[in-house]
């Protein structure tokens, strides 16, 4: 995993690259690649690269990597897990390789056959590939959007990089808020698709490549989830097929010339990935975060139980929030823009811990979004889910469970995986949210899309409208329209598939951005086997009845990994990356929150209605206080760093360049 930056004057072939700007951009990414630095400048094209050496640690893996005497050159961030398949095909056609990196495989594969071959790629990546003879630059992003690639295109020159902060090192890149990005963040927790918080910076979309040449710019989707037809077969045959697929994917993702570790939350997904690694012959060191005595669920007992069951070493770190104000500014700088939520705090801490031991960590990200891990997907078929708790089959299952527990000499049966969904649906905060939505009228009861939209956006439009100075920024109707348009464009027919497809294209890409920044901020590569294209296609061809079954969400995945996960982990309710951030903000760091959102600079910017914000911050008893205040705090800190140019404090642009190799 690495960092890349570049400049290309695609409409002005005689114009030279600003080398000083390219150097600043590249060195702003020093945290992504402490093992090497390289540049390639060829007339109107300049590429910069920072290397985190994972596969082929020799100089043969250094970048930017040329081919055919510089006729092609690539700057690449990521991993191509199934590259050996393509390497064998290329060798059969006469290609001779210099090293064994997946970078070289990707370079030769795409240079010879064109970027449409990426439809067969299983990996996480973003890259820039230049064809000197055709004066053509191709920017590409992996199928699921795990890695990001940002660009500023002025119509004649494109500036691009792995992170937004690198683009802001170029003097011609403006810093203007995109109001619609803010509107999308307030509703969906992240800007959507190609949009970022800055109006003049876009991102290459997941599963897309963009080409630039003298004729201009052209974007093309090479991969998308487009087949939702259930594969058929019995539930058990699907369980076995998924088990084999997951084991194969994790086995491939152990590809590394350095030690591989594992993020360990104490939940099903990260435990399952670690268990598959063990079966593949690798015993990863595990790393986790927990909070003791701070008003949230303490993950430690689950983490220790799972690690003990797998026979793995586990290192944990406890957070107490004492450095919350300093951490928030640093994390917003690392993250580039507000996305998702407060999980960035524990993600940063566990990445820092892991990076002191390993360079690579596997995690369980994406399983909930594609295999149906959230209770909100039940809103698509509420009657079908409710029937699971009262059906004769469910009652029989409960009876069988009691009999199994009382039969000490009986042969062990398949582990029970049901019941977690009821734990989620019966939570107080879940019931409160359902009650609020039901008060909105018949549409909340009759339309599955409206039920989901109201549940997901959570905060009523009126709450935001009372705090924002410019009413034009906020539009629940614009947000609702993009939601409906995306659902309508989905080839899925089942409502639950449409909702998960929406999350896969929107919410999940925001999670991936957060995961990338928190890990790479500590020079750590984060791999996500559950987001492998083969796993995603499998999930979307499984059908609702295999995801919500026997009173369980994510039933198919639970059954597939049930033989290697402790029972208390297998049936626990979904809790996510919960943190005591709300307690910190209401309590010992209340002054920091109040001062940030009401200080002179915030009033001068004019984004918030200052008197209304002060009244809101005093109303800590409001059930939505944390949801609103967290987002407002993140936006204001981001604006201070980005719009006010406050990056200097955290900049790595002047970091010394290491020796390449």
XYZ file of C-alpha atoms in Angstrom:
661
model
C 0.000 0.000 0.000
C 1.388 3.340 -0.978
C 0.606 6.917 -1.958
C 0.631 8.443 -5.420
C 0.406 11.951 -6.823
C 0.627 13.424 -10.304
C 0.122 16.237 -12.776
C -0.801 15.880 -16.456
C -1.215 18.729 -18.973
C -3.397 16.669 -21.290
C -4.483 19.603 -23.491
C -1.057 21.301 -23.538
C 1.555 18.669 -24.486
C 4.337 21.244 -24.704
C 3.807 22.497 -21.155
C 6.194 21.144 -18.512
C 5.254 19.827 -15.098
C 5.837 21.993 -12.035
C 8.373 19.731 -10.303
C 8.311 21.679 -7.047
C 4.532 21.283 -6.767
C 4.789 17.571 -7.596
C 7.405 17.121 -4.893
C 5.261 18.883 -2.287
C 2.236 16.815 -3.231
C 4.159 13.561 -3.004
C 5.779 14.380 0.325
C 2.408 15.294 1.802
C 1.812 11.535 1.502
C 4.963 10.524 3.393
C 2.882 8.679 6.021
C 1.532 6.379 3.299
C 4.994 5.313 2.177
C 7.939 5.580 4.553
C 9.992 2.963 2.671
C 10.748 4.835 -0.530
C 10.121 7.828 -2.750
C 10.223 8.065 -6.524
C 9.409 10.467 -9.358
C 8.883 10.192 -13.092
C 8.636 13.358 -15.198
C 8.156 13.147 -18.960
C 7.189 16.443 -20.598
C 3.550 17.190 -19.680
C 3.326 14.222 -17.285
C 4.691 13.945 -13.763
C 4.185 11.087 -11.303
C 5.238 10.908 -7.667
C 5.125 7.861 -5.397
C 5.656 6.991 -1.739
C 6.265 3.311 -1.090
C 5.109 1.046 1.712
C 6.951 -2.124 0.725
C 4.742 -5.208 1.181
C 5.323 -7.475 -1.840
C 8.764 -7.709 -3.484
C 10.824 -5.590 -1.126
C 13.668 -5.310 -3.643
C 14.343 -2.338 -5.959
C 12.418 -4.294 -8.629
C 9.233 -3.268 -6.810
C 10.054 0.454 -6.660
C 7.756 3.026 -8.285
C 6.882 4.817 -10.474
C 7.548 1.656 -12.487
C 8.406 1.932 -16.212
C 7.834 -0.628 -18.971
C 9.318 -0.871 -22.467
C 11.871 1.842 -21.852
C 9.317 4.230 -20.421
C 6.647 3.737 -23.083
C 4.363 2.916 -20.156
C 4.755 3.934 -16.517
C 2.575 3.269 -13.477
C 2.164 4.736 -9.996
C 0.108 2.290 -7.980
C -1.426 2.072 -4.511
C -2.836 -1.254 -3.463
C -2.776 -4.995 -3.905
C -3.927 -7.249 -6.746
C -4.599 -10.490 -4.915
C -5.228 -12.688 -7.940
C -2.251 -11.329 -9.899
C -0.564 -14.731 -10.175
C -3.324 -15.865 -12.533
C -2.621 -12.972 -14.901
C 1.129 -13.328 -14.524
C 0.935 -16.926 -15.745
C -1.134 -15.839 -18.750
C 1.344 -13.072 -19.586
C 4.333 -15.399 -19.247
C 2.634 -17.846 -21.604
C 2.467 -15.000 -24.152
C 6.181 -14.273 -23.826
C 6.355 -11.581 -21.128
C 9.503 -11.652 -19.014
C 9.247 -10.200 -15.513
C 11.972 -8.364 -13.598
C 10.569 -9.045 -10.111
C 7.628 -10.731 -8.392
C 5.478 -7.723 -7.413
C 1.805 -7.451 -8.265
C 2.628 -3.914 -9.460
C 4.585 -5.295 -12.391
C 1.833 -7.799 -13.173
C -0.786 -5.037 -13.196
C 1.385 -2.776 -15.343
C 2.003 -5.397 -18.022
C -1.559 -6.730 -17.895
C -3.280 -3.364 -18.396
C -0.647 -1.997 -20.814
C -1.070 -5.017 -23.110
C -4.835 -5.469 -22.905
C -6.343 -2.141 -21.831
C -8.132 -1.115 -18.617
C -11.329 -3.079 -19.320
C -9.496 -6.203 -18.114
C -9.870 -4.772 -14.602
C -13.322 -6.368 -14.542
C -11.505 -9.584 -13.549
C -9.411 -7.926 -10.837
C -9.703 -9.007 -7.218
C -7.902 -6.382 -5.223
C -7.887 -3.005 -3.540
C -6.145 -0.348 -5.587
C -5.918 3.037 -7.201
C -3.396 3.744 -9.941
C -2.242 6.123 -12.649
C -0.957 4.545 -15.877
C 0.614 6.660 -18.624
C 0.900 5.610 -22.273
C 3.621 7.846 -23.751
C 2.971 7.067 -27.421
C -0.737 7.827 -27.147
C -0.170 10.619 -24.605
C -2.938 9.072 -22.573
C -3.298 8.887 -18.796
C -5.595 6.350 -17.137
C -6.736 6.782 -13.534
C -8.487 3.754 -12.019
C -10.046 2.658 -8.733
C -10.778 -0.848 -7.444
C -14.232 -2.446 -7.899
C -15.550 -1.677 -4.401
C -13.785 1.643 -3.857
C -11.659 0.445 -0.945
C -8.864 2.778 -2.075
C -9.429 6.367 -3.207
C -8.062 8.572 -5.976
C -8.892 12.293 -6.035
C -8.500 14.782 -8.870
C -8.809 18.441 -9.826
C -9.470 18.950 -13.545
C -9.411 22.516 -14.886
C -10.240 21.459 -18.446
C -6.626 21.408 -19.640
C -4.643 19.894 -16.775
C -5.502 17.247 -14.197
C -3.885 17.101 -10.765
C -4.465 13.865 -8.841
C -3.444 12.119 -5.613
C -4.312 9.405 -3.090
C -5.456 12.001 -0.550
C -7.070 15.433 -0.784
C -4.386 17.024 1.379
C -1.818 16.287 -1.330
C -3.895 18.109 -3.954
C -4.046 21.159 -1.694
C -0.252 21.398 -1.903
C -0.719 22.512 -5.537
C -1.168 26.293 -5.701
C -3.890 26.174 -8.371
C -6.322 23.905 -6.492
C -9.103 26.030 -4.894
C -10.520 25.482 -1.404
C -14.269 26.017 -1.834
C -16.915 24.178 0.150
C -19.363 22.148 -1.920
C -22.714 22.871 -0.199
C -24.292 19.740 -1.636
C -21.521 17.595 -0.135
C -22.431 19.053 3.247
C -26.111 18.333 2.615
C -25.281 14.718 1.715
C -23.071 14.317 4.768
C -25.806 15.572 7.098
C -28.238 13.060 5.606
C -26.076 10.076 4.609
C -22.921 10.468 6.761
C -20.690 10.899 3.708
C -20.582 12.783 0.399
C -21.796 10.495 -2.376
C -20.189 9.052 -5.492
C -17.611 11.421 -7.065
C -18.378 14.312 -4.712
C -16.057 15.580 -1.932
C -16.394 18.428 0.550
C -14.421 20.624 -1.850
C -16.321 21.769 -4.941
C -13.254 21.629 -7.207
C -12.013 18.186 -6.138
C -13.736 14.998 -7.271
C -12.884 11.350 -6.851
C -12.741 8.480 -9.291
C -15.787 6.332 -8.567
C -15.565 2.740 -7.395
C -15.182 0.315 -10.293
C -14.365 3.154 -12.698
C -11.428 4.302 -14.787
C -10.995 7.761 -16.272
C -8.788 8.534 -19.277
C -7.260 11.894 -20.230
C -5.741 12.748 -23.608
C -5.751 15.576 -26.153
C -9.461 14.932 -26.807
C -10.374 15.512 -23.171
C -11.685 13.325 -20.395
C -13.667 10.081 -20.544
C -14.995 7.967 -17.659
C -16.047 4.325 -17.910
C -17.433 1.840 -15.361
C -15.676 -1.502 -15.682
C -17.305 -3.239 -12.676
C -20.622 -3.054 -10.851
C -22.952 -5.314 -8.919
C -25.483 -6.201 -11.597
C -26.721 -9.738 -10.905
C -29.089 -10.276 -7.989
C -30.503 -13.610 -9.158
C -30.475 -16.100 -6.245
C -28.163 -18.983 -7.083
C -30.600 -21.566 -5.755
C -29.753 -24.733 -3.853
C -30.379 -25.606 -0.238
C -29.389 -23.339 2.627
C -26.660 -25.789 3.638
C -25.207 -25.947 0.120
C -25.001 -22.154 0.118
C -23.344 -22.210 3.530
C -20.697 -24.623 2.281
C -20.107 -22.619 -0.905
C -19.644 -19.423 1.096
C -17.297 -21.159 3.512
C -15.100 -22.270 0.615
C -15.183 -18.836 -1.037
C -14.236 -16.998 2.149
C -11.392 -19.408 2.864
C -10.054 -18.993 -0.668
C -10.274 -15.191 -0.539
C -8.545 -14.903 2.844
C -5.864 -17.320 1.651
C -5.120 -15.050 -1.312
C -5.115 -11.929 0.829
C -2.334 -13.334 2.996
C -0.059 -12.481 0.044
C 2.841 -10.605 1.659
C 6.601 -10.555 2.130
C 6.159 -9.015 5.603
C 4.224 -10.255 8.669
C 0.416 -9.982 8.556
C -1.723 -9.141 11.580
C -5.454 -8.926 12.197
C -7.803 -6.270 13.557
C -9.806 -7.939 16.318
C -13.025 -6.326 17.507
C -14.555 -9.324 19.249
C -17.273 -9.490 16.575
C -18.114 -12.162 14.041
C -16.483 -10.670 10.967
C -12.973 -9.947 12.215
C -12.950 -13.228 14.148
C -14.009 -15.148 11.031
C -11.239 -13.578 8.952
C -8.628 -14.421 11.586
C -9.958 -17.984 11.800
C -9.607 -18.402 8.025
C -6.034 -17.120 8.229
C -5.273 -19.797 10.824
C -6.748 -22.476 8.570
C -4.542 -21.183 5.755
C -1.445 -21.719 7.904
C -0.880 -18.170 9.170
C -1.305 -17.228 12.823
C -1.795 -13.458 12.743
C -1.042 -11.318 15.771
C -4.344 -9.668 16.755
C -4.952 -6.064 17.813
C -7.972 -4.441 19.411
C -9.373 -1.456 21.306
C -11.744 -1.489 24.233
C -13.361 0.891 26.701
C -13.618 -0.135 30.342
C -16.049 1.550 32.745
C -17.044 4.307 30.301
C -20.702 3.585 29.675
C -20.375 1.512 26.488
C -20.041 -2.198 25.881
C -16.618 -3.475 26.900
C -15.417 -5.638 24.023
C -12.546 -7.160 25.975
C -14.279 -10.379 27.143
C -15.351 -11.165 23.566
C -11.931 -10.309 22.155
C -10.140 -12.492 24.687
C -12.584 -15.369 24.276
C -12.243 -15.381 20.487
C -8.442 -15.067 20.570
C -8.194 -17.922 23.070
C -10.448 -20.129 20.947
C -8.216 -19.522 17.918
C -4.987 -19.780 19.870
C -3.853 -16.311 18.805
C -1.839 -13.642 20.579
C -3.907 -10.555 21.343
C -2.785 -7.022 22.174
C -5.335 -4.491 23.415
C -5.301 -0.777 24.101
C -7.716 1.094 26.364
C -8.849 4.619 25.469
C -10.050 7.116 28.083
C -10.659 10.221 25.931
C -8.123 12.378 27.759
C -6.653 13.667 24.476
C -9.983 13.999 22.658
C -9.589 17.688 21.567
C -6.123 17.159 20.104
C -7.134 13.865 18.548
C -10.149 15.361 16.776
C -8.117 17.940 14.837
C -5.452 15.382 13.983
C -7.981 12.785 12.830
C -9.936 15.246 10.693
C -6.635 16.184 9.061
C -5.832 12.530 8.430
C -9.345 11.804 7.167
C -9.404 14.782 4.735
C -13.115 15.428 5.242
C -15.960 14.455 7.579
C -17.200 10.944 6.804
C -19.178 8.370 8.784
C -18.777 8.808 12.553
C -16.785 8.451 15.743
C -15.369 5.012 14.853
C -12.352 6.921 13.549
C -11.188 7.279 17.178
C -10.752 3.552 17.977
C -9.705 2.830 14.386
C -6.850 5.284 14.722
C -5.792 3.830 18.068
C -5.791 0.206 16.917
C -3.935 1.121 13.718
C -1.257 2.871 15.747
C -0.935 -0.175 17.995
C -0.787 -2.620 15.085
C 1.726 -0.557 13.105
C 4.255 -0.946 15.898
C 4.281 -4.695 15.195
C 3.234 -5.339 11.570
C 2.749 -3.599 8.213
C -0.454 -5.383 7.157
C -3.718 -6.147 8.975
C -6.794 -8.072 7.879
C -10.221 -6.861 9.021
C -13.926 -7.628 8.741
C -15.119 -4.421 7.067
C -18.049 -4.694 4.562
C -19.657 -7.909 5.815
C -22.601 -6.084 7.404
C -23.377 -4.046 4.297
C -23.409 -6.948 1.832
C -24.524 -9.905 3.972
C -27.284 -8.080 5.876
C -25.743 -7.380 9.267
C -27.816 -4.301 10.132
C -31.299 -4.490 11.594
C -32.319 -1.589 9.324
C -32.443 -3.956 6.339
C -35.327 -5.731 8.063
C -37.391 -2.610 7.280
C -37.687 -3.918 3.721
C -39.644 -6.995 4.888
C -40.886 -6.300 8.437
C -43.699 -8.878 8.357
C -41.411 -11.601 7.051
C -38.897 -10.892 9.806
C -41.565 -10.686 12.503
C -42.896 -14.079 11.446
C -39.532 -15.633 12.264
C -40.032 -14.931 15.951
C -43.518 -16.460 16.170
C -43.409 -19.236 13.570
C -43.657 -22.931 14.517
C -40.184 -23.409 13.025
C -38.758 -20.758 15.363
C -40.475 -22.297 18.390
C -39.147 -25.710 17.390
C -35.653 -24.300 17.056
C -35.828 -22.863 20.588
C -36.989 -26.232 21.941
C -34.209 -28.047 20.106
C -31.700 -25.603 21.522
C -32.817 -26.343 25.067
C -32.656 -30.081 24.418
C -29.133 -29.768 22.999
C -27.944 -27.875 26.048
C -29.409 -30.486 28.395
C -28.069 -33.524 26.531
C -24.546 -33.798 27.896
C -23.672 -37.021 26.103
C -25.234 -36.197 22.768
C -23.139 -35.679 19.659
C -22.594 -31.954 18.987
C -25.103 -30.422 16.574
C -24.579 -27.445 14.306
C -24.094 -24.320 16.462
C -27.167 -22.152 16.914
C -26.795 -18.758 15.253
C -30.218 -17.190 15.795
C -31.508 -14.572 18.200
C -29.182 -11.635 17.651
C -31.728 -9.716 15.570
C -34.237 -9.682 18.409
C -31.569 -8.221 20.697
C -31.027 -5.399 18.208
C -34.697 -4.678 17.555
C -35.574 -4.597 21.252
C -32.937 -2.007 22.156
C -34.333 1.187 23.668
C -32.709 3.495 21.115
C -33.968 1.335 18.236
C -37.513 1.400 19.600
C -37.308 5.169 20.127
C -36.224 5.712 16.535
C -39.010 3.476 15.204
C -41.543 5.414 17.296
C -40.279 8.761 15.959
C -40.573 7.532 12.382
C -44.056 6.144 12.882
C -45.256 9.579 13.977
C -44.417 10.928 10.508
C -47.574 9.522 8.989
C -48.762 6.740 6.652
C -45.723 6.820 4.353
C -43.512 5.664 7.220
C -45.745 2.609 7.612
C -46.545 1.772 3.999
C -43.378 2.484 1.993
C -40.237 0.444 2.637
C -38.009 3.068 0.997
C -39.434 5.848 3.187
C -38.996 3.681 6.303
C -35.358 3.150 5.433
C -34.664 6.762 4.470
C -36.122 8.103 7.712
C -34.287 5.510 9.789
C -30.957 6.120 8.061
C -31.021 9.923 8.039
C -32.141 9.847 11.689
C -32.002 13.609 12.440
C -35.159 15.506 11.351
C -34.693 18.245 8.769
C -36.016 20.814 11.233
C -33.137 20.182 13.645
C -30.541 21.033 11.001
C -32.582 23.911 9.570
C -32.579 25.636 12.926
C -28.775 25.596 13.125
C -27.647 26.441 9.582
C -27.372 30.106 8.618
C -28.038 29.543 4.916
C -31.256 27.549 4.362
C -30.176 26.767 0.789
C -27.478 24.401 2.049
C -29.992 21.987 3.524
C -32.516 20.082 1.439
C -34.176 16.896 2.627
C -35.905 16.721 -0.748
C -32.627 16.762 -2.730
C -31.272 14.031 -0.477
C -34.453 12.001 -0.850
C -34.310 12.379 -4.632
C -30.750 11.059 -4.971
C -31.752 8.171 -2.715
C -34.780 7.341 -4.875
C -32.869 7.772 -8.131
C -30.160 5.383 -6.960
C -32.723 2.797 -5.868
C -34.517 3.115 -9.200
C -31.261 2.636 -11.124
C -30.425 -0.557 -9.259
C -31.124 -3.736 -11.259
C -32.204 -5.437 -8.021
C -35.897 -6.231 -7.656
C -36.108 -7.230 -3.986
C -36.396 -4.159 -1.718
C -33.759 -5.469 0.692
C -31.303 -6.003 -2.164
C -31.948 -2.459 -3.348
C -31.210 -1.081 0.117
C -28.002 -3.073 0.510
C -27.000 -2.076 -3.011
C -27.518 1.564 -2.003
C -25.293 1.095 1.045
C -22.667 -0.703 -1.035
C -22.423 2.271 -3.391
C -22.600 5.027 -0.758
C -22.199 4.319 2.939
C -19.606 1.587 2.426
C -17.314 3.771 0.326
C -17.348 6.298 3.185
C -16.363 3.545 5.612
C -13.528 2.567 3.296
C -12.230 6.126 3.195
C -12.190 6.265 6.980
C -10.490 2.872 7.189
C -7.854 3.880 4.638
C -6.979 7.160 6.363
C -6.841 5.776 9.884
C -4.624 2.852 8.864
C -2.399 4.598 6.331
C -1.975 7.509 8.732
C 0.219 5.046 10.643
C 1.824 3.445 7.559
C -0.335 0.338 7.954
C -2.066 -1.525 5.138
C -5.656 -2.560 5.899
C -7.087 -5.463 3.903
C -10.795 -6.257 3.727
C -11.513 -9.822 2.533
C -15.279 -9.388 2.971
C -15.181 -6.674 0.266
C -13.494 -8.915 -2.290
C -15.586 -8.779 -5.503
C -16.160 -12.545 -5.336
C -17.552 -12.260 -1.804
C -19.735 -9.300 -2.779
C -21.219 -11.040 -5.815
C -21.873 -14.118 -3.669
C -23.666 -12.006 -1.078
C -25.902 -10.258 -3.587
C -26.903 -13.585 -5.139
C -27.947 -15.047 -1.799
C -31.407 -13.569 -1.310
C -33.105 -12.099 1.748
C -34.174 -15.449 3.206
C -30.555 -16.561 3.600
C -29.525 -13.313 5.268
C -32.417 -12.946 7.712
C -33.281 -16.375 9.038
C -34.012 -18.042 12.383
C -34.163 -14.663 14.097
C -30.650 -13.784 12.954
C -29.264 -11.100 10.700
C -26.354 -12.114 8.463
C -27.480 -15.729 8.891
C -25.609 -17.156 5.914
C -22.255 -15.781 7.037
C -22.895 -16.779 10.655
C -23.555 -20.365 9.626
C -20.530 -20.434 7.331
C -18.151 -19.498 10.174
C -20.028 -21.111 13.075
C -17.555 -23.968 13.414
C -14.642 -21.672 14.283
C -16.157 -18.911 16.449
C -17.127 -19.073 20.150
C -20.869 -19.247 20.743
C -20.988 -16.006 22.746
C -19.429 -14.163 19.811
C -21.546 -15.939 17.234
C -24.915 -14.915 18.692
C -24.113 -11.497 20.175
C -26.004 -8.500 18.866
C -24.464 -6.089 16.382
C -22.766 -3.219 18.233
C -20.392 -1.688 15.683
C -17.364 0.320 16.779
C -19.078 1.930 19.778
C -17.217 4.649 21.689
C -17.791 6.889 24.721
C -17.408 9.991 22.527
C -20.859 11.210 23.590
C -19.884 10.993 27.260
C -16.638 12.840 26.602
C -18.421 15.613 24.672
C -21.152 16.095 27.266
C -18.703 15.925 30.156
C -15.011 16.649 30.492
C -14.619 18.084 26.973
C -17.820 20.103 26.837
C -15.873 23.390 26.849
C -13.858 22.277 23.822
C -17.053 21.470 21.901
C -18.758 24.719 22.910
C -15.722 26.889 22.122
C -15.141 25.262 18.714
C -18.713 25.781 17.549
C -19.265 29.292 18.946
C -15.849 30.959 18.627
C -15.276 34.080 16.571
C -13.958 32.240 13.514
C -17.023 30.001 13.382
C -19.293 33.051 13.579
C -17.342 34.838 10.829
C -17.555 31.852 8.517
C -21.325 32.110 8.713
C -22.127 28.446 8.339
C -23.931 28.166 11.673
C -26.512 30.415 13.293
C -24.448 31.357 16.356
C -27.268 32.019 18.884
C -29.133 28.894 17.782
C -25.958 26.815 18.068
C -25.284 28.096 21.590
C -28.834 27.193 22.647
C -28.518 23.756 21.064
C -25.242 22.978 22.836
C -26.850 23.823 26.181
C -29.704 21.421 25.478
C -27.704 18.275 26.271
C -30.820 16.350 27.256
C -32.124 16.211 23.694
C -31.945 12.584 22.435
C -30.416 13.820 19.162
C -27.839 16.055 20.854
C -24.872 13.824 20.112
C -25.841 12.987 16.518
C -26.172 16.667 15.625
C -23.268 17.975 17.681
C -20.822 15.348 16.445
C -21.408 16.251 12.803
C -21.334 19.983 13.475
C -18.060 19.594 15.382
C -16.467 17.576 12.565
C -17.568 20.072 9.914
C -16.230 23.039 11.891
C -12.880 21.391 12.621
C -12.570 20.409 8.948
C -13.346 23.964 7.867
C -10.671 25.309 10.212
C -8.090 22.904 8.801
C -9.024 23.121 5.137
C -10.842 26.340 4.327
C -8.741 28.358 6.773
C -5.514 26.657 5.680
C -4.734 25.177 9.072
C -2.894 22.158 7.631
C 0.534 23.532 8.536
C 0.380 22.129 12.050
C 0.091 18.552 10.835
C 1.798 18.774 7.437
C 4.317 16.133 6.426
C 5.211 17.995 3.241
C 8.709 18.803 4.534
C 9.477 15.276 5.680
C 12.875 14.033 4.623
C 12.829 11.724 1.643
C 13.955 8.174 2.473
C 16.262 6.144 0.309
C 14.337 4.456 -2.480
C 14.350 0.707 -2.691
